[in-house]
Amino acid sequence: MYPFKYQKAATVRGAVSLLGKAEDPKLLAGGHTLIPTMKQRLASPKTLIDLSGAGLSGIEQKGRNIVIGAMTTHAEVAASAIVQQAIPALARLAAHIGDPHVRHRGTIGGSVANNDPAADYPAALMALGATVHTSKRKIPAEEFFAGMFATALDEDEVITKIAFPVPAKAAYVKFPNPASRYAIVGVFVAKKGSQVKVAVTGAGSGGVFRHTAMEEALAKRFNPKSLEGVATPAADLNGDIHASADYRAHLVGVIAKRAVAAAIA
Amino acid sequence: MPTVTLTVNGRSVTADVDARTLLVQMLRENLHLTGTHVGCDTSQCGACVVHVDGKAVKSCTTFAVQCQGAEVVTIEGLAQDGKLHPMQEAFREHHGLQCGFCTPGMIMAAVDIVNRKGAVDEATIREELEGNICRCTGYHNIVKAVEAGAQAMTGKAPARQAAE
């Protein structure tokens, strides 16, 4: 790993100011993607700005939203009575990221900012219609994710919290890679009123995406049977040593049905 | 060079470390606590698991500077007054190891499981050990050891967890 300068921000404002002043900076949240990436020399920031002292962890219910601080760990989301009660699908998603030790350090803000095409949280944000709060604005999930490892975040912008509207029904099912636990395909379905959203992670070549054909079918009747015959074109999907694009296309259909079945169970 | 002060196995330690020093490097190279192992060095295998502020973490994927002021417990910190920790004793009793390379991480993970979940059943143990890889045993005796260690730590038989 190349050397870097370590700085710890005491506030969000402090982090933003450091981002503006420091040489080639990167924000450090849980570090569970960034540190391995730096070891491989795929990233070599000159400065790391640690957010762990900036007061960004915590979970609260605010009206019809569950609001989760950016530095809240996966283990904290999984164990939260508030999340378990209001959006159990989100608690279960967090409980199956990586492994227990990873969940003790990895954070929701870090995962969302990284926008790994096989990460779990982006699917939850898209399907639940979450809003990403940052140091300068509020960004709807739909506009936040901008393709593989890309987001709408500016260079001097820090995610502070994420607000999830509470759905009527929701579930997330993933088909994990047995070694990395990342999703080969993960599908998050959510129903709120008459609106149904289906978000797919792990499969799309541009990262997380909404499956509108499935959404239309499920809006008529929220049942796994509604998905029979709904096609998932393989053209825009990833193919790699773990699964071809055709295989992923098939899996999207299978996993989406399981997710709907879990949501109505 | 940043100065880091933390508590390791109840002892306050201070070291000047390069910012890129991993917690596991500081433990092994500065403090000579070589019980914590580096296996894969890619946050997969769990040989480097230690407790930071009471939670099991992979010390190969944590910078020492991130642990400023933290309370760290390594495998060397489990035994008290020359007596093995109940989980260490259970690993010995049930022969939960062969080559022993993964064992420090396994035991630290196992203690963390019991701290969080109490007396655990076999299915839960297997799921919870997802972040610890053993290339020798096939896990059977490790799972038996964790189950027995959990009983010894809690004084309870495993609670049957409701199937999810």
mmCIF file of N, CA and C in Angstrom, chain A residues 1-6 28-32 35-36 38-39 48 50 76 92 96 98-105 179-181, chain B residues 2 18-20 22 41-44 46 49 52 55-58 60-63 65-66 109 112 116 127-128 130-132 164:
data_model
loop_
_atom_site.group_PDB
_atom_site.id
_atom_site.type_symbol
_atom_site.label_atom_id
_atom_site.label_comp_id
_atom_site.label_asym_id
_atom_site.label_seq_id
_atom_site.Cartn_x
_atom_site.Cartn_y
_atom_site.Cartn_z
ATOM 1 N N MET A 1 0.845 -1.201 0.000
ATOM 2 C CA MET A 1 0.000 0.000 0.000
ATOM 3 C C MET A 1 0.883 1.255 0.000
ATOM 4 N N TYR A 2 0.537 2.227 -0.811
ATOM 5 C CA TYR A 2 1.311 3.471 -0.831
ATOM 6 C C TYR A 2 0.985 4.304 0.407
ATOM 7 N N PRO A 3 1.946 5.108 0.863
ATOM 8 C CA PRO A 3 1.678 5.910 2.063
ATOM 9 C C PRO A 3 0.634 6.997 1.809
ATOM 10 N N PHE A 4 0.031 7.438 2.891
ATOM 11 C CA PHE A 4 -0.962 8.514 2.798
ATOM 12 C C PHE A 4 -0.945 9.265 4.111
ATOM 13 N N LYS A 5 -1.605 10.408 4.095
ATOM 14 C CA LYS A 5 -1.716 11.190 5.319
ATOM 15 C C LYS A 5 -3.099 10.917 5.911
ATOM 16 N N TYR A 6 -3.160 10.673 7.218
ATOM 17 C CA TYR A 6 -4.428 10.355 7.873
ATOM 18 C C TYR A 6 -4.943 11.580 8.617
ATOM 19 N N LEU A 28 -12.795 8.005 4.474
ATOM 20 C CA LEU A 28 -12.699 6.666 5.051
ATOM 21 C C LEU A 28 -13.905 6.455 5.964
ATOM 22 N N ALA A 29 -14.734 5.465 5.597
ATOM 23 C CA ALA A 29 -15.876 5.123 6.460
ATOM 24 C C ALA A 29 -15.494 3.852 7.210
ATOM 25 N N GLY A 30 -16.055 2.690 6.845
ATOM 26 C CA GLY A 30 -15.655 1.435 7.506
ATOM 27 C C GLY A 30 -14.365 0.885 6.930
ATOM 28 N N GLY A 31 -14.046 1.293 5.711
ATOM 29 C CA GLY A 31 -12.788 0.885 5.084
ATOM 30 C C GLY A 31 -12.796 -0.508 4.486
ATOM 31 N N HIS A 32 -13.964 -1.180 4.493
ATOM 32 C CA HIS A 32 -13.929 -2.573 4.069
ATOM 33 C C HIS A 32 -13.951 -2.793 2.561
ATOM 34 N N ILE A 35 -9.827 -0.198 2.001
ATOM 35 C CA ILE A 35 -8.522 -0.732 2.431
ATOM 36 C C ILE A 35 -8.060 -1.878 1.518
ATOM 37 N N PRO A 36 -8.934 -2.866 1.226
ATOM 38 C CA PRO A 36 -8.499 -3.891 0.256
ATOM 39 C C PRO A 36 -8.119 -3.298 -1.103
ATOM 40 N N MET A 38 -6.871 -0.332 -1.646
ATOM 41 C CA MET A 38 -5.569 0.330 -1.500
ATOM 42 C C MET A 38 -4.438 -0.689 -1.425
ATOM 43 N N LYS A 39 -4.710 -1.837 -0.768
ATOM 44 C CA LYS A 39 -3.684 -2.885 -0.722
ATOM 45 C C LYS A 39 -3.335 -3.364 -2.127
ATOM 46 N N LEU A 48 -6.369 10.362 3.644
ATOM 47 C CA LEU A 48 -7.620 9.724 4.060
ATOM 48 C C LEU A 48 -8.256 10.571 5.146
ATOM 49 N N ASP A 50 -10.944 10.375 7.905
ATOM 50 C CA ASP A 50 -11.739 9.417 8.679
ATOM 51 C C ASP A 50 -13.013 10.097 9.186
ATOM 52 N N GLU A 76 -25.273 -2.790 13.074
ATOM 53 C CA GLU A 76 -26.215 -1.929 13.809
ATOM 54 C C GLU A 76 -27.570 -1.879 13.110
ATOM 55 N N ARG A 92 -32.860 -7.548 7.394
ATOM 56 C CA ARG A 92 -32.374 -8.844 6.900
ATOM 57 C C ARG A 92 -31.285 -8.668 5.850
ATOM 58 N N HIS A 96 -27.062 -9.954 6.126
ATOM 59 C CA HIS A 96 -26.429 -10.914 5.214
ATOM 60 C C HIS A 96 -25.358 -10.292 4.320
ATOM 61 N N GLY A 98 -21.647 -9.595 3.599
ATOM 62 C CA GLY A 98 -20.324 -10.100 4.018
ATOM 63 C C GLY A 98 -20.423 -11.152 5.105
ATOM 64 N N ASP A 99 -19.705 -10.941 6.194
ATOM 65 C CA ASP A 99 -19.736 -11.861 7.327
ATOM 66 C C ASP A 99 -19.793 -11.014 8.606
ATOM 67 N N PRO A 100 -19.930 -11.650 9.783
ATOM 68 C CA PRO A 100 -20.127 -10.858 11.009
ATOM 69 C C PRO A 100 -19.049 -9.800 11.248
ATOM 70 N N HIS A 101 -17.791 -10.136 10.948
ATOM 71 C CA HIS A 101 -16.707 -9.178 11.232
ATOM 72 C C HIS A 101 -16.770 -7.994 10.270
ATOM 73 N N VAL A 102 -17.092 -8.273 9.033
ATOM 74 C CA VAL A 102 -17.259 -7.202 8.042
ATOM 75 C C VAL A 102 -18.418 -6.295 8.462
ATOM 76 N N ARG A 103 -19.490 -6.913 8.957
ATOM 77 C CA ARG A 103 -20.669 -6.124 9.343
ATOM 78 C C ARG A 103 -20.389 -5.237 10.564
ATOM 79 N N HIS A 104 -19.377 -5.583 11.348
ATOM 80 C CA HIS A 104 -19.030 -4.733 12.491
ATOM 81 C C HIS A 104 -18.313 -3.457 12.069
ATOM 82 N N ARG A 105 -17.783 -3.423 10.859
ATOM 83 C CA ARG A 105 -17.038 -2.232 10.423
ATOM 84 C C ARG A 105 -17.690 -1.541 9.224
ATOM 85 N N ALA A 179 -18.099 -17.461 -2.342
ATOM 86 C CA ALA A 179 -16.820 -17.040 -1.760
ATOM 87 C C ALA A 179 -16.905 -15.618 -1.235
ATOM 88 N N SER A 180 -17.343 -14.688 -2.048
ATOM 89 C CA SER A 180 -17.281 -13.276 -1.645
ATOM 90 C C SER A 180 -18.516 -12.817 -0.891
ATOM 91 N N ARG A 181 -19.611 -13.555 -1.002
ATOM 92 C CA ARG A 181 -20.934 -13.204 -0.447
ATOM 93 C C ARG A 181 -21.570 -12.013 -1.166
ATOM 94 N N PRO B 2 2.013 9.359 12.819
ATOM 95 C CA PRO B 2 0.990 9.458 13.871
ATOM 96 C C PRO B 2 1.339 8.598 15.086
ATOM 97 N N ASP B 18 3.337 4.428 10.980
ATOM 98 C CA ASP B 18 2.967 4.987 9.698
ATOM 99 C C ASP B 18 1.441 4.885 9.581
ATOM 100 N N ALA B 19 0.788 5.855 8.946
ATOM 101 C CA ALA B 19 -0.677 5.832 8.864
ATOM 102 C C ALA B 19 -1.190 4.564 8.191
ATOM 103 N N ARG B 20 -0.388 4.005 7.270
ATOM 104 C CA ARG B 20 -0.872 2.824 6.547
ATOM 105 C C ARG B 20 -0.677 1.524 7.325
ATOM 106 N N LEU B 22 -1.458 -1.476 9.375
ATOM 107 C CA LEU B 22 -2.695 -2.168 9.721
ATOM 108 C C LEU B 22 -2.655 -2.538 11.195
ATOM 109 N N ASP B 41 -5.075 -11.797 3.952
ATOM 110 C CA ASP B 41 -4.792 -10.368 3.826
ATOM 111 C C ASP B 41 -5.785 -9.666 2.895
ATOM 112 N N THR B 42 -6.949 -10.273 2.664
ATOM 113 C CA THR B 42 -7.958 -9.647 1.790
ATOM 114 C C THR B 42 -9.343 -9.628 2.442
ATOM 115 N N SER B 43 -9.413 -9.675 3.749
ATOM 116 C CA SER B 43 -10.656 -9.670 4.537
ATOM 117 C C SER B 43 -11.599 -10.831 4.264
ATOM 118 N N GLN B 44 -11.075 -11.966 3.856
ATOM 119 C CA GLN B 44 -11.936 -13.127 3.626
ATOM 120 C C GLN B 44 -11.816 -14.173 4.738
ATOM 121 N N GLY B 46 -10.408 -14.514 8.010
ATOM 122 C CA GLY B 46 -10.703 -14.413 9.442
ATOM 123 C C GLY B 46 -9.595 -14.852 10.386
ATOM 124 N N VAL B 49 -8.814 -12.121 13.147
ATOM 125 C CA VAL B 49 -9.896 -11.532 13.946
ATOM 126 C C VAL B 49 -9.447 -11.235 15.372
ATOM 127 N N VAL B 52 -12.291 -5.308 18.868
ATOM 128 C CA VAL B 52 -12.063 -3.876 19.051
ATOM 129 C C VAL B 52 -13.321 -3.309 19.694
ATOM 130 N N LYS B 55 -16.102 -5.873 19.804
ATOM 131 C CA LYS B 55 -16.664 -6.464 18.588
ATOM 132 C C LYS B 55 -15.577 -7.126 17.751
ATOM 133 N N ALA B 56 -15.905 -8.287 17.196
ATOM 134 C CA ALA B 56 -14.938 -8.998 16.361
ATOM 135 C C ALA B 56 -14.749 -8.256 15.047
ATOM 136 N N VAL B 57 -13.490 -7.958 14.722
ATOM 137 C CA VAL B 57 -13.193 -7.292 13.454
ATOM 138 C C VAL B 57 -11.962 -7.948 12.832
ATOM 139 N N LYS B 58 -11.818 -7.707 11.521
ATOM 140 C CA LYS B 58 -10.655 -8.230 10.814
ATOM 141 C C LYS B 58 -9.527 -7.203 10.916
ATOM 142 N N CYS B 60 -6.711 -7.134 9.678
ATOM 143 C CA CYS B 60 -5.961 -6.875 8.443
ATOM 144 C C CYS B 60 -6.666 -5.830 7.603
ATOM 145 N N THR B 61 -7.885 -5.459 8.001
ATOM 146 C CA THR B 61 -8.653 -4.495 7.209
ATOM 147 C C THR B 61 -9.050 -3.322 8.090
ATOM 148 N N THR B 62 -8.181 -3.029 9.046
ATOM 149 C CA THR B 62 -8.383 -1.901 9.958
ATOM 150 C C THR B 62 -7.023 -1.243 10.146
ATOM 151 N N PHE B 63 -6.975 0.056 9.982
ATOM 152 C CA PHE B 63 -5.717 0.755 10.242
ATOM 153 C C PHE B 63 -5.543 0.930 11.750
ATOM 154 N N VAL B 65 -4.369 3.460 13.179
ATOM 155 C CA VAL B 65 -4.786 4.819 13.563
ATOM 156 C C VAL B 65 -6.295 4.931 13.779
ATOM 157 N N GLN B 66 -7.053 4.014 13.160
ATOM 158 C CA GLN B 66 -8.504 4.037 13.378
ATOM 159 C C GLN B 66 -8.862 3.548 14.782
ATOM 160 N N ALA B 109 -13.623 -15.169 17.043
ATOM 161 C CA ALA B 109 -14.950 -15.083 16.416
ATOM 162 C C ALA B 109 -15.976 -15.814 17.279
ATOM 163 N N ASP B 112 -17.021 -13.885 20.251
ATOM 164 C CA ASP B 112 -17.902 -12.796 19.797
ATOM 165 C C ASP B 112 -19.322 -13.318 19.534
ATOM 166 N N ARG B 116 -22.688 -12.056 21.531
ATOM 167 C CA ARG B 116 -23.865 -11.471 20.875
ATOM 168 C C ARG B 116 -25.106 -12.339 21.005
ATOM 169 N N GLU B 127 -23.541 -20.707 10.383
ATOM 170 C CA GLU B 127 -23.805 -19.454 9.667
ATOM 171 C C GLU B 127 -22.892 -18.335 10.168
ATOM 172 N N GLU B 128 -22.721 -18.278 11.478
ATOM 173 C CA GLU B 128 -21.926 -17.205 12.066
ATOM 174 C C GLU B 128 -20.433 -17.332 11.774
ATOM 175 N N GLU B 130 -19.165 -17.816 8.993
ATOM 176 C CA GLU B 130 -19.005 -17.537 7.574
ATOM 177 C C GLU B 130 -17.710 -16.784 7.261
ATOM 178 N N GLY B 131 -17.270 -15.951 8.186
ATOM 179 C CA GLY B 131 -16.087 -15.134 7.927
ATOM 180 C C GLY B 131 -14.789 -15.745 8.418
ATOM 181 N N ASN B 132 -14.805 -17.046 8.717
ATOM 182 C CA ASN B 132 -13.585 -17.713 9.190
ATOM 183 C C ASN B 132 -13.370 -18.994 8.392
ATOM 184 N N GLU B 164 -35.644 -19.510 10.128
ATOM 185 C CA GLU B 164 -36.029 -18.270 9.430
ATOM 186 C C GLU B 164 -36.778 -18.593 8.158
#
